[in-house]
Short mmCIF file of C-alpha atoms in Angstrom, two decimals:
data_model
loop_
_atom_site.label_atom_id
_atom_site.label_comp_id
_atom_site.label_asym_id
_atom_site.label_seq_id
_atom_site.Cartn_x
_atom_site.Cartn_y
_atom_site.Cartn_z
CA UNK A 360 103.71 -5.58 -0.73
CA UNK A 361 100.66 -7.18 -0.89
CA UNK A 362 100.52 -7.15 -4.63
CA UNK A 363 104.12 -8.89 -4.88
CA UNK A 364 102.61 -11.42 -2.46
CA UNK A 365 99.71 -12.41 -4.56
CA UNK A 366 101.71 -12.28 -8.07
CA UNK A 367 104.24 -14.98 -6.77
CA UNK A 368 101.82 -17.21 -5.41
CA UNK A 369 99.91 -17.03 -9.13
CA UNK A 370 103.24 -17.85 -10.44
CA UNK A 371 103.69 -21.13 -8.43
CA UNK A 372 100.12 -21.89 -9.12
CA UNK A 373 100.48 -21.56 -12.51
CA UNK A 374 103.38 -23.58 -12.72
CA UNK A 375 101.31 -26.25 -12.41
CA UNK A 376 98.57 -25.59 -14.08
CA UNK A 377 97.84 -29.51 -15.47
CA UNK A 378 96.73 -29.90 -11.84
CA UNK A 379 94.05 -28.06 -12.09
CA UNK A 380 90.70 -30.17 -12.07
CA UNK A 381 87.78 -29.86 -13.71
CA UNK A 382 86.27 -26.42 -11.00
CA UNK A 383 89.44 -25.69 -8.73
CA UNK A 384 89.22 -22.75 -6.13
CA UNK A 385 92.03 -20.11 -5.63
CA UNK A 386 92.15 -18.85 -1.99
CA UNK A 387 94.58 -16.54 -0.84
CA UNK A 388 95.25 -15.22 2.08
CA UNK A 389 97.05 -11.83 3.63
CA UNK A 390 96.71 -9.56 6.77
CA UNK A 391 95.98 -5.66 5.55
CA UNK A 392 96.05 -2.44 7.55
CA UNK A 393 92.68 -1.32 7.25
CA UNK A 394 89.47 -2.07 9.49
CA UNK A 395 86.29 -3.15 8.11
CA UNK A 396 84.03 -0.38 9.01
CA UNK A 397 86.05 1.83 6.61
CA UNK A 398 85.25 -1.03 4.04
CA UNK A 399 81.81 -1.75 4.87
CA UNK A 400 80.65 2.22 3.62
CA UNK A 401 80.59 1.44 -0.09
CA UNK A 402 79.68 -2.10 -0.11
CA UNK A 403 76.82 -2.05 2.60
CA UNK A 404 73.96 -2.18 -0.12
CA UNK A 405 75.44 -4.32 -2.84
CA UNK A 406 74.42 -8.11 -4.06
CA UNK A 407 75.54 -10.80 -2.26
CA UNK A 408 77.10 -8.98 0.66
CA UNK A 409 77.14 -9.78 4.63
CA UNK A 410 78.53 -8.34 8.01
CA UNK A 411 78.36 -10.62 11.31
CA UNK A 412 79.91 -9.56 14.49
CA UNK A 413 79.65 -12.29 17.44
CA UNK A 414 79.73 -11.47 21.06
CA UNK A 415 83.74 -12.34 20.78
CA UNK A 416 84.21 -9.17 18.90
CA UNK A 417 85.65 -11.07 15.83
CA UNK A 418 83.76 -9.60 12.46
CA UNK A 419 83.33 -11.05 8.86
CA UNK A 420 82.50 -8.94 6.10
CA UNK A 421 82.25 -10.32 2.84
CA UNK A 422 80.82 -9.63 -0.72
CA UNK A 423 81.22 -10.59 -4.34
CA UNK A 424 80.00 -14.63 -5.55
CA UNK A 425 82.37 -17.53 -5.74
CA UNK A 426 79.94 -20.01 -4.66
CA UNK A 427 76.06 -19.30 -3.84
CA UNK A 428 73.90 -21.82 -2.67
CA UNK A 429 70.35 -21.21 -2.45
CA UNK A 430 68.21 -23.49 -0.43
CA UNK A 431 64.24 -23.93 -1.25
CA UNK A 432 63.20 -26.82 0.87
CA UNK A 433 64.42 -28.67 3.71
CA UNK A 434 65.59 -31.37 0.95
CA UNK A 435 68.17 -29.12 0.13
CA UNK A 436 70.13 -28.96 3.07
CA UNK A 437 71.97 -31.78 2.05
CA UNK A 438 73.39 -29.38 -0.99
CA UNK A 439 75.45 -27.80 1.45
CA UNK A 440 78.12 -30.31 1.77
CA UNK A 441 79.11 -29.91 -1.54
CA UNK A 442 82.21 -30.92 -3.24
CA UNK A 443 83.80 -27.68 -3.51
CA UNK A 444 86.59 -29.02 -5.69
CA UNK A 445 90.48 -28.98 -5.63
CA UNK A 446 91.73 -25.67 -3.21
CA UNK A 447 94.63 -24.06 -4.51
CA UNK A 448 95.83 -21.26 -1.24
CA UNK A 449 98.58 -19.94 0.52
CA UNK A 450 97.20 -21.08 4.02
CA UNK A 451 94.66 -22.95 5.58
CA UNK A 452 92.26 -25.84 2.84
CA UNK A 453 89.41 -24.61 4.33
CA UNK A 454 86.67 -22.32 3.31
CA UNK A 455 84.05 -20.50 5.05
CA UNK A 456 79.95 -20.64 3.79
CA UNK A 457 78.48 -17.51 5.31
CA UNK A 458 74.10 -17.22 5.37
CA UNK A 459 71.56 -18.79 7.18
CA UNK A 460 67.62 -20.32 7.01
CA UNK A 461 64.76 -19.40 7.44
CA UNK A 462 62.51 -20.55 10.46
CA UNK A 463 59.78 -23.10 8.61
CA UNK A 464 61.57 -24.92 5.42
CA UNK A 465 58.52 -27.12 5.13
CA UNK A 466 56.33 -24.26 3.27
CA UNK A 467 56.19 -21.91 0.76
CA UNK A 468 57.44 -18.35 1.36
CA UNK A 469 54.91 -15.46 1.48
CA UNK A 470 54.07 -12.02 2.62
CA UNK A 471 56.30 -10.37 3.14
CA UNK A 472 59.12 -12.68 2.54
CA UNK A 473 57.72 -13.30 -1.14
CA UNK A 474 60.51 -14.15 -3.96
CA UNK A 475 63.44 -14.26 -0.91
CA UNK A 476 65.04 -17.92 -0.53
CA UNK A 477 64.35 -20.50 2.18
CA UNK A 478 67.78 -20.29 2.63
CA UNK A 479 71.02 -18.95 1.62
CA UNK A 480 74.69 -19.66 1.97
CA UNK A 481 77.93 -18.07 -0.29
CA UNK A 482 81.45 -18.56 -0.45
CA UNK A 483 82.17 -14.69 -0.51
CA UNK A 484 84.50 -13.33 -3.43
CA UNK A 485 86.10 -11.09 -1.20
CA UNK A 486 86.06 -11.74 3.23
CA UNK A 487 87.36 -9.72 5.24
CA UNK A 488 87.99 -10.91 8.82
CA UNK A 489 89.02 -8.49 12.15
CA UNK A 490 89.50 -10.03 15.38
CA UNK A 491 92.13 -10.03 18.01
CA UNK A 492 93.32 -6.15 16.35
CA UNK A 493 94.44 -8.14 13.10
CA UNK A 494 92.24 -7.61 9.65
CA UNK A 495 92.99 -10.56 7.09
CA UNK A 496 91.53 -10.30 3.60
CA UNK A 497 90.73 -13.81 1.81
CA UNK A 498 90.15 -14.10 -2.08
CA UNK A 499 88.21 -16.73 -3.71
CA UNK A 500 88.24 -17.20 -7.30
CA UNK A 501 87.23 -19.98 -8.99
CA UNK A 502 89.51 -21.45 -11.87
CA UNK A 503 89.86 -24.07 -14.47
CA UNK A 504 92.09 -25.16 -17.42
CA UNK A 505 91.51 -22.43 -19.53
CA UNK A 506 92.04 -19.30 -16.82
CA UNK A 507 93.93 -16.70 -17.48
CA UNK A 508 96.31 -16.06 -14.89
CA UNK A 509 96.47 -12.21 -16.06
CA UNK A 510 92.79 -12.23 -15.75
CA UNK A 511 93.16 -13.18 -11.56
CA UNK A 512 96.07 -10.97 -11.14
CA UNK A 513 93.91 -8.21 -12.50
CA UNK A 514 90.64 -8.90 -10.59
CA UNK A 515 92.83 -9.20 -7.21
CA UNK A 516 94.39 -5.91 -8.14
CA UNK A 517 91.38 -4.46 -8.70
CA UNK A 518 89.78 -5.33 -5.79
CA UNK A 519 92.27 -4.32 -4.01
CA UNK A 520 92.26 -0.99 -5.16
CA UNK A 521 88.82 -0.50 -4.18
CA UNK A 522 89.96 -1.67 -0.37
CA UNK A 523 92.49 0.58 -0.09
CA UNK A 524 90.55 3.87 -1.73
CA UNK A 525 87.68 3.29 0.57
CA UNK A 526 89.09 3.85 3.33
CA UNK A 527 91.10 6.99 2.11
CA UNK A 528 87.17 9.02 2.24
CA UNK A 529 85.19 9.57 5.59
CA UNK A 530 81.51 8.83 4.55
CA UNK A 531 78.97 10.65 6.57
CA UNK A 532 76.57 8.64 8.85
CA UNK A 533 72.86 9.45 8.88
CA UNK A 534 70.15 7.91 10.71
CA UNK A 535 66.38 7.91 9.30
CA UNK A 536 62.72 8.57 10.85
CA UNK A 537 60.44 5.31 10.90
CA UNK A 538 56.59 5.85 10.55
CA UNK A 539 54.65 3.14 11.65
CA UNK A 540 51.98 1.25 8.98
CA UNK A 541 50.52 -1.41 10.65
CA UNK A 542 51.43 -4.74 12.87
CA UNK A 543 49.50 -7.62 11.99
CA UNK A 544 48.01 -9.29 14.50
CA UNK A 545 46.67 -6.18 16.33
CA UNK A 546 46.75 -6.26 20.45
CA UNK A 547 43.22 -7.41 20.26
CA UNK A 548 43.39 -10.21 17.53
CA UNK A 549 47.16 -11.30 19.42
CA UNK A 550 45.16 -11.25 22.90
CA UNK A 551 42.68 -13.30 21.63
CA UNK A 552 45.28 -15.78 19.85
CA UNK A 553 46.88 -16.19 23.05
CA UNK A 554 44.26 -16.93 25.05
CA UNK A 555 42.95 -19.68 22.63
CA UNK A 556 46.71 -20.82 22.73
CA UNK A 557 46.34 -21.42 26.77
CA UNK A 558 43.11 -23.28 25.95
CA UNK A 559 44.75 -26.07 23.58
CA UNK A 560 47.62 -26.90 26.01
CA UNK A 561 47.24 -29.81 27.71
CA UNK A 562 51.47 -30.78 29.04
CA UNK A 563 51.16 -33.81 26.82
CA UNK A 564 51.45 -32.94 23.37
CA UNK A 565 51.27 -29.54 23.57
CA UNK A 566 53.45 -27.80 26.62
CA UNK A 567 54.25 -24.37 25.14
CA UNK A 568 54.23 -22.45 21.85
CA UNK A 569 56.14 -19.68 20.59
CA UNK A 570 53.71 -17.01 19.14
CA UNK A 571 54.99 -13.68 16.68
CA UNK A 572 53.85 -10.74 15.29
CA UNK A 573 54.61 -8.34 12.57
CA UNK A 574 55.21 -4.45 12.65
CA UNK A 575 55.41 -2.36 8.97
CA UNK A 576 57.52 0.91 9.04
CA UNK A 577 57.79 2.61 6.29
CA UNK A 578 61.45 4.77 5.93
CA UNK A 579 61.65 8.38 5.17
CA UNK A 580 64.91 7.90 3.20
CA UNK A 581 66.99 4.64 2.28
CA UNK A 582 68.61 3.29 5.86
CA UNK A 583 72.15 3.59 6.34
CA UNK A 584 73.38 -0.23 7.33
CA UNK A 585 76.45 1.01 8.32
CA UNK A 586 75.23 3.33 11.01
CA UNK A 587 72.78 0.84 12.04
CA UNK A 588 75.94 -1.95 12.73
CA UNK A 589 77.74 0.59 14.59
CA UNK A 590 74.60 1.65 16.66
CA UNK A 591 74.43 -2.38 17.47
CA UNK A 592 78.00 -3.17 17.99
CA UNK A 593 78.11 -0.23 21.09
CA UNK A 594 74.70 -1.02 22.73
CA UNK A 595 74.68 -4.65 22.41
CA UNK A 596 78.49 -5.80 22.40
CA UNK A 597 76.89 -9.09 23.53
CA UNK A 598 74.74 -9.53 20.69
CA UNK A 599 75.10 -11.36 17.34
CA UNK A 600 74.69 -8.42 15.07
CA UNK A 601 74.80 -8.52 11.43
CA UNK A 602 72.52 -7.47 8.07
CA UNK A 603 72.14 -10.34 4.83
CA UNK A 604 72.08 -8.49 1.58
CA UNK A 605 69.79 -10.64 -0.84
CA UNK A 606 69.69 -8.12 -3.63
CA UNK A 607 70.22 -4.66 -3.66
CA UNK A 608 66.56 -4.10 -2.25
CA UNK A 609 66.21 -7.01 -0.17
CA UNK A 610 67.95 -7.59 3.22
CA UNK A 611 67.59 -9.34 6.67
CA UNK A 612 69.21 -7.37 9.68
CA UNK A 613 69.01 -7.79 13.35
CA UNK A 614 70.71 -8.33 16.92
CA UNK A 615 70.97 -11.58 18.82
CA UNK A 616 71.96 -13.12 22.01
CA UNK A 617 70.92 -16.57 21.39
CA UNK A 618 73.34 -18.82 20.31
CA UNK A 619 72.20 -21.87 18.50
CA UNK A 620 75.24 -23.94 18.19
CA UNK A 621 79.10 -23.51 17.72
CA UNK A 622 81.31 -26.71 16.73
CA UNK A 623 84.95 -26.73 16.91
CA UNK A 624 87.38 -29.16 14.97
CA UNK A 625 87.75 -30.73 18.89
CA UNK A 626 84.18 -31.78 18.45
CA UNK A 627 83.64 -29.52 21.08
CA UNK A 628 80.42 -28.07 21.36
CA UNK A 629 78.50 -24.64 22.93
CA UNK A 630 74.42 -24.14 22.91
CA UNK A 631 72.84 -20.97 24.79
CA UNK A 632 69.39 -22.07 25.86
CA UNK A 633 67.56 -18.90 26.30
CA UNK A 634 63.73 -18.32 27.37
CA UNK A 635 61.67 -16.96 29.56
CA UNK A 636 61.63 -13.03 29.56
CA UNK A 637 60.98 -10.06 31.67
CA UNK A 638 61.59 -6.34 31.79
CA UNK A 639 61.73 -7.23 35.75
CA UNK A 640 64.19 -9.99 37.01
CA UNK A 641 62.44 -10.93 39.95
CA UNK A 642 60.07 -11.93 37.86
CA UNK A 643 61.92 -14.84 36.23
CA UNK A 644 61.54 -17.01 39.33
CA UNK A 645 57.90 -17.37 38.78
CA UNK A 646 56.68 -21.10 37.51
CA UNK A 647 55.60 -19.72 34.15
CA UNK A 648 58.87 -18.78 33.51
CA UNK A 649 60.56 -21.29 34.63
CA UNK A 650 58.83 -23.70 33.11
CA UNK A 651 59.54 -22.25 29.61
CA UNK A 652 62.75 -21.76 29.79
CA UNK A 653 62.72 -25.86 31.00
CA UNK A 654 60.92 -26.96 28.08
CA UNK A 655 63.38 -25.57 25.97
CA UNK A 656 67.19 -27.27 27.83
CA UNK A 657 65.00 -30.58 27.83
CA UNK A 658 64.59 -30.65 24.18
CA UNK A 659 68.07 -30.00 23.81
CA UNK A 660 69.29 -32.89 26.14
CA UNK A 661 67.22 -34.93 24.37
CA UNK A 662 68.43 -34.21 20.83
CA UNK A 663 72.42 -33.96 21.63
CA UNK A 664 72.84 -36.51 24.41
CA UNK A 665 73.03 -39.57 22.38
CA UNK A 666 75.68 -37.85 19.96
CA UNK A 667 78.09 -36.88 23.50
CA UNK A 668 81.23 -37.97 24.88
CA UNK A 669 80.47 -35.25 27.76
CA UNK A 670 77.60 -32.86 28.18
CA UNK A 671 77.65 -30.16 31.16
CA UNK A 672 74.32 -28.87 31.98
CA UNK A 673 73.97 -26.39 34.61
CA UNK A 674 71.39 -27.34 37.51
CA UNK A 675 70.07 -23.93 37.58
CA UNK A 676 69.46 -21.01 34.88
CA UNK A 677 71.53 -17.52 34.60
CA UNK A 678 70.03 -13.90 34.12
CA UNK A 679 71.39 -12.52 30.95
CA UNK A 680 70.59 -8.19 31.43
CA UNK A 681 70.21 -6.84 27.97
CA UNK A 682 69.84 -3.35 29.48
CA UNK A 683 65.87 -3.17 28.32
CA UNK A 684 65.02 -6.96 29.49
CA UNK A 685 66.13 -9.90 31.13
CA UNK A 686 66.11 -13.22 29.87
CA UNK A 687 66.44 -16.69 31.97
CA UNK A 688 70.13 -18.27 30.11
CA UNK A 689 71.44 -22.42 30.41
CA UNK A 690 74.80 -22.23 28.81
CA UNK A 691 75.09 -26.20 27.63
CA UNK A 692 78.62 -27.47 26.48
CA UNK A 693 79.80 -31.01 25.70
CA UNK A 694 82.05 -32.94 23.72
CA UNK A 695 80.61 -35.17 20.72
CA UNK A 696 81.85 -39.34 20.71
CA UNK A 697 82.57 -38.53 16.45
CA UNK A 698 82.46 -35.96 14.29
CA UNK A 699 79.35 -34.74 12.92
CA UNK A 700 78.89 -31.50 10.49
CA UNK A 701 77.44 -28.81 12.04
CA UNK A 702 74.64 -28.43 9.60
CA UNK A 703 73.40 -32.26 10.57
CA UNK A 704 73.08 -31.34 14.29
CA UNK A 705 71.43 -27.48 12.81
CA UNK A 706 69.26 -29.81 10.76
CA UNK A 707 67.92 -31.53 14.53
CA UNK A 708 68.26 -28.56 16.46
CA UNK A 709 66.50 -25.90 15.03
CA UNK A 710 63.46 -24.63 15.49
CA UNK A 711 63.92 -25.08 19.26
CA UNK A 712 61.16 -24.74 21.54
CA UNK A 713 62.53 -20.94 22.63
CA UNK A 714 60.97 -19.81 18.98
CA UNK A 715 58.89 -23.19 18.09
CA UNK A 716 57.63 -24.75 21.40
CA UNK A 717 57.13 -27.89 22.48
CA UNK A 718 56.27 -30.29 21.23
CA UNK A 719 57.49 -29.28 18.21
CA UNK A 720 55.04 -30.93 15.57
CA UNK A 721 51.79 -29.67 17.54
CA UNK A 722 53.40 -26.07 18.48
CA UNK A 723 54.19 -25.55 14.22
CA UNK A 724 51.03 -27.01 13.14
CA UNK A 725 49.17 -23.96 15.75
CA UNK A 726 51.30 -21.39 14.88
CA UNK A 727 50.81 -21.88 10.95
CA UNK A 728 47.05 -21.89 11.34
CA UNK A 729 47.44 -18.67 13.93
CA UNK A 730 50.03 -16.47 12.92
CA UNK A 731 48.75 -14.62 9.27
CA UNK A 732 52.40 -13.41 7.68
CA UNK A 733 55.50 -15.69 7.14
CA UNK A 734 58.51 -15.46 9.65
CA UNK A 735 60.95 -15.50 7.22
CA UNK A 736 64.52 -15.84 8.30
CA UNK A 737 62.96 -14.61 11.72
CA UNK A 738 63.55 -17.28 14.47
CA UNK A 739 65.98 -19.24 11.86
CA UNK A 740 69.59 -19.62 11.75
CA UNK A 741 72.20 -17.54 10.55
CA UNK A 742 76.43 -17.45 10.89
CA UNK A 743 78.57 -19.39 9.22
CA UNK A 744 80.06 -23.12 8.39
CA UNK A 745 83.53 -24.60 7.22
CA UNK A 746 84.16 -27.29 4.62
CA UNK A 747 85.44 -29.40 7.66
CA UNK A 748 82.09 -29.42 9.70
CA UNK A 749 82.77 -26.95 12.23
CA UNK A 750 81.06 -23.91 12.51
CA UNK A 751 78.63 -20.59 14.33
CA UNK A 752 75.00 -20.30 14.26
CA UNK A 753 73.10 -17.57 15.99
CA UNK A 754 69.16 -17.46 16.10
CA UNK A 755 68.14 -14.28 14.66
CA UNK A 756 65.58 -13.20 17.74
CA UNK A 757 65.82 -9.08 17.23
CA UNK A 758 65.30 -8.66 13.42
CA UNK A 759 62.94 -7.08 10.58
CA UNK A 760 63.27 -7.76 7.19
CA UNK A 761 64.31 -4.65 4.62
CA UNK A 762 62.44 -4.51 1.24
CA UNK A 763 63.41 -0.77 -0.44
CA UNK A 764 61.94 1.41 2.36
CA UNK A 765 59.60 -1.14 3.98
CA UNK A 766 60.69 -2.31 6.78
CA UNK A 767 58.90 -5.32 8.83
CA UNK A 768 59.84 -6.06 12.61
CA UNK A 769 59.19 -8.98 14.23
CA UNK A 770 58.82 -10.14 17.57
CA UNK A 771 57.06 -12.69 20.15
CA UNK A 772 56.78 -14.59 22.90
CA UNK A 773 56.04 -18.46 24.55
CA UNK A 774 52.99 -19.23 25.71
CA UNK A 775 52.43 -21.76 28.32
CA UNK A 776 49.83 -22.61 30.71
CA UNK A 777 50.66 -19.65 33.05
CA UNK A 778 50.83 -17.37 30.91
CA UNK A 779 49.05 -13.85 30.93
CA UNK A 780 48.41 -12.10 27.65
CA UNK A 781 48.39 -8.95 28.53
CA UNK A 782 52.07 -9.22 29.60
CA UNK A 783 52.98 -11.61 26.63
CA UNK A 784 51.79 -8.53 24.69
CA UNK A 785 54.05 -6.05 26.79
CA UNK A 786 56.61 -8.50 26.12
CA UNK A 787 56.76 -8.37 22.09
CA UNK A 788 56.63 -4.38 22.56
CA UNK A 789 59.39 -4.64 24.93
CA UNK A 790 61.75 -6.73 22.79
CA UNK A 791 61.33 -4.77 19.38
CA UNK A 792 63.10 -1.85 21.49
CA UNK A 793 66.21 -3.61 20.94
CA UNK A 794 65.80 -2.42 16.89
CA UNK A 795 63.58 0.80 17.13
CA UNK A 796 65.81 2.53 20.03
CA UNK A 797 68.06 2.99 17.28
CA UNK A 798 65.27 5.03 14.88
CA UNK A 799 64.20 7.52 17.55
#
């Protein structure tokens, strides 16, 4: 049925083919009986692929190139409101850019992140999206004057095919051992970083800062991404989960419950403020921890208010149980006065004091002389954005980094006045259970 579907609405494009400018974009649209977890077996370690499931439930998978857009420096940013040409669909104008930055665009990438972009964003070939018990496939194909239309039919047909045979086999899931390598810094040399931390703040400049570390694992055998997802999706159903594929070697995984923005086409807006962390909850009503997870709502007061029609702060913080922790949660909402892309206010936003600190200029200039291997896409952004401005960013908090069979965790904590860095330490250990619970 499908295939008649697609054919006809070739035909009428073709019809009127003179309209086609100089890059037009085919997108079509069509619900399909399948669910993506049959789908996301054979494509889980190819080029250019993606999975995202947000605390909603609703999941993307995508793969294949239409449009890539790889961002380098913060300069670049502004490449993602490109003109993406003339759209030629069966339903809704808009399309989807799936990817996300990394956490410092102002410097050069290096171990272990060497050779991976600053940033990343594609129009997927092929999307599949479930949510609400309904799977919807969208196509994207690029076209001009001189396309075949025999050429798309085929390439629809053929992906297609590949949908519906993958989910006629039942792949079998494996996990894989870890062994650890090294974390760099050591508890010593991060003990010692702390406490020179506590030494430099002063509440004027310099109120809190947001300190990682790094932990190598090597893998016994290659890690099964699809097993991984599903371990995710049941233990933390209120997580962002999700794994970037930047080559075939290279990918960025992880679990999140910090949302950095979402922006609907009401202008409406939703920001989680989350930090300030403890494996006991009575513990969060101690000043330390109040006081970071304060630094971190003011900073985003300051940076949205002027842009609001309405903003609703709560007075007083939430506890948000992840089952192994608790974190202190300010769920912020608001309306904006005009409509503003989503990747503007990302651009202001992020880093936020919950993974930067505060104040933000002093807090990156410490951590880049302190911390001894690059962050990566670790305390970045990452989700997606449409071509009308609206959008849903997650900050990737629970993460490592994939190279082959190398695989680099990465975790942290803020450090204010108050703080004690013996428990910051616990801390870091505590959060990376939210990956390595899976590996034991």
């Amino acid at each position: 049925m499908q295939n008649f579907k697609f054919k006809s609405f070739l035909e009428k494009i073709f019809l009127d083919k003179h309209s086609f400018g100089e890059r037009s974009i085919i997108k079509y649209e069509e619900v399909i009986d399948y669910k993506i977890n049959r789908i996301l077996n054979y494509k889980s370690n190819k080029k250019n692929t993606f999975y995202m499931q947000y605390p909603s439930g609703t999941k993307y998978f995508g793969y294949g190139k239409t449009i890539l857009v790889d961002i380098n420096k913060k300069s670049d940013i502004k490449f993602l409101k490109i003109d993406t040409g003339k759209i030629l669909t069966n339903k809704n104008k808009s399309l989807k850019f799936f990817g996300g930055l990394s956490f410092d665009l102002t410097s050069q990438s290096y171990y272990p992140w060497n050779k991976v972009p600053k940033g990343r964003f594609i129009i997927p070939k092929i999307l599949i999206t479930q949510e609400s018990n309904k799977t919807i496939i969208t196509y994207c194909k690029i076209i001009n004057k001189k396309t075949r239309k025999n050429y798309i039919l085929n390439d629809f047909l053929n992906e297609y095919r590949f949908i519906t045979n993958s989910t006629k086999h039942t792949k079998i899931n494996s996990s894989t051992k870890i062994n650890f390598e090294y974390e760099k810094p050591d508890r010593s040399i991060y003990l010692q970083d702390i406490q020179k931390i506590i030494a430099k703040i002063n509440n004027r400049d310099l109120s809190k800062v947001v300190i990682s570390r790094m932990i190598k694992y090597s893998l016994e055998k290659d890690l099964d991404k699809e097993d991984l997802i599903k371990y995710l999706n049941k233990n933390h159903k209120n997580c962002f989960n999700f794994f970037i594929n930047f080559n075939r070697s290279k990918s960025f995984m992880g679990s999140t419950p910090e949302k950095l923005i979402k922006l609907n086409e009401s202008n409406q807006f939703s920001i989680d403020a989350i930090a300030g962390s403890s494996k006991n909850k009575h513990d969060l009503k101690t000043i330390k921890e109040i006081d970071e997870h304060s630094y971190v709502v003011e900073y985003i007061r300051n940076i949205v208010s002027p842009a609001c029609k309405k903003l609703s702060i709560p007075k007083n913080p939430k506890i948000l149980n992840l089952n192994y922790i608790y974190h202190l949660i300010t769920s912020i909402s608001g309306e904006l006065k005009n409509k503003i892309h989503i990747i503007d206010l990302i651009e202001k936003l992020y880093p936020t004091p919950a993974l930067l600190g505060y104040k933000s200029k002093k807090a990156l200039e410490i951590i880049n002389n302190t911390e001894k291997t690059d962050r990566g896409w670790y305390g970045g952004c990452i989700g997606f954005f449409d071509t009308d401005g609206n959008g849903d960013f997650f900050v990737p908090i629970r993460s490592f980094y994939l190279n082959k069979k190398s695989m680099f965790v990465f975790t942290g904590s803020g450090i204010v006045s108050k703080s004690d860095a013996q428990k910051e330490w616990e801390e870091t250990k505590i959060k990376s259970k939210h990956i390595l619970d899976y590996f034991k």
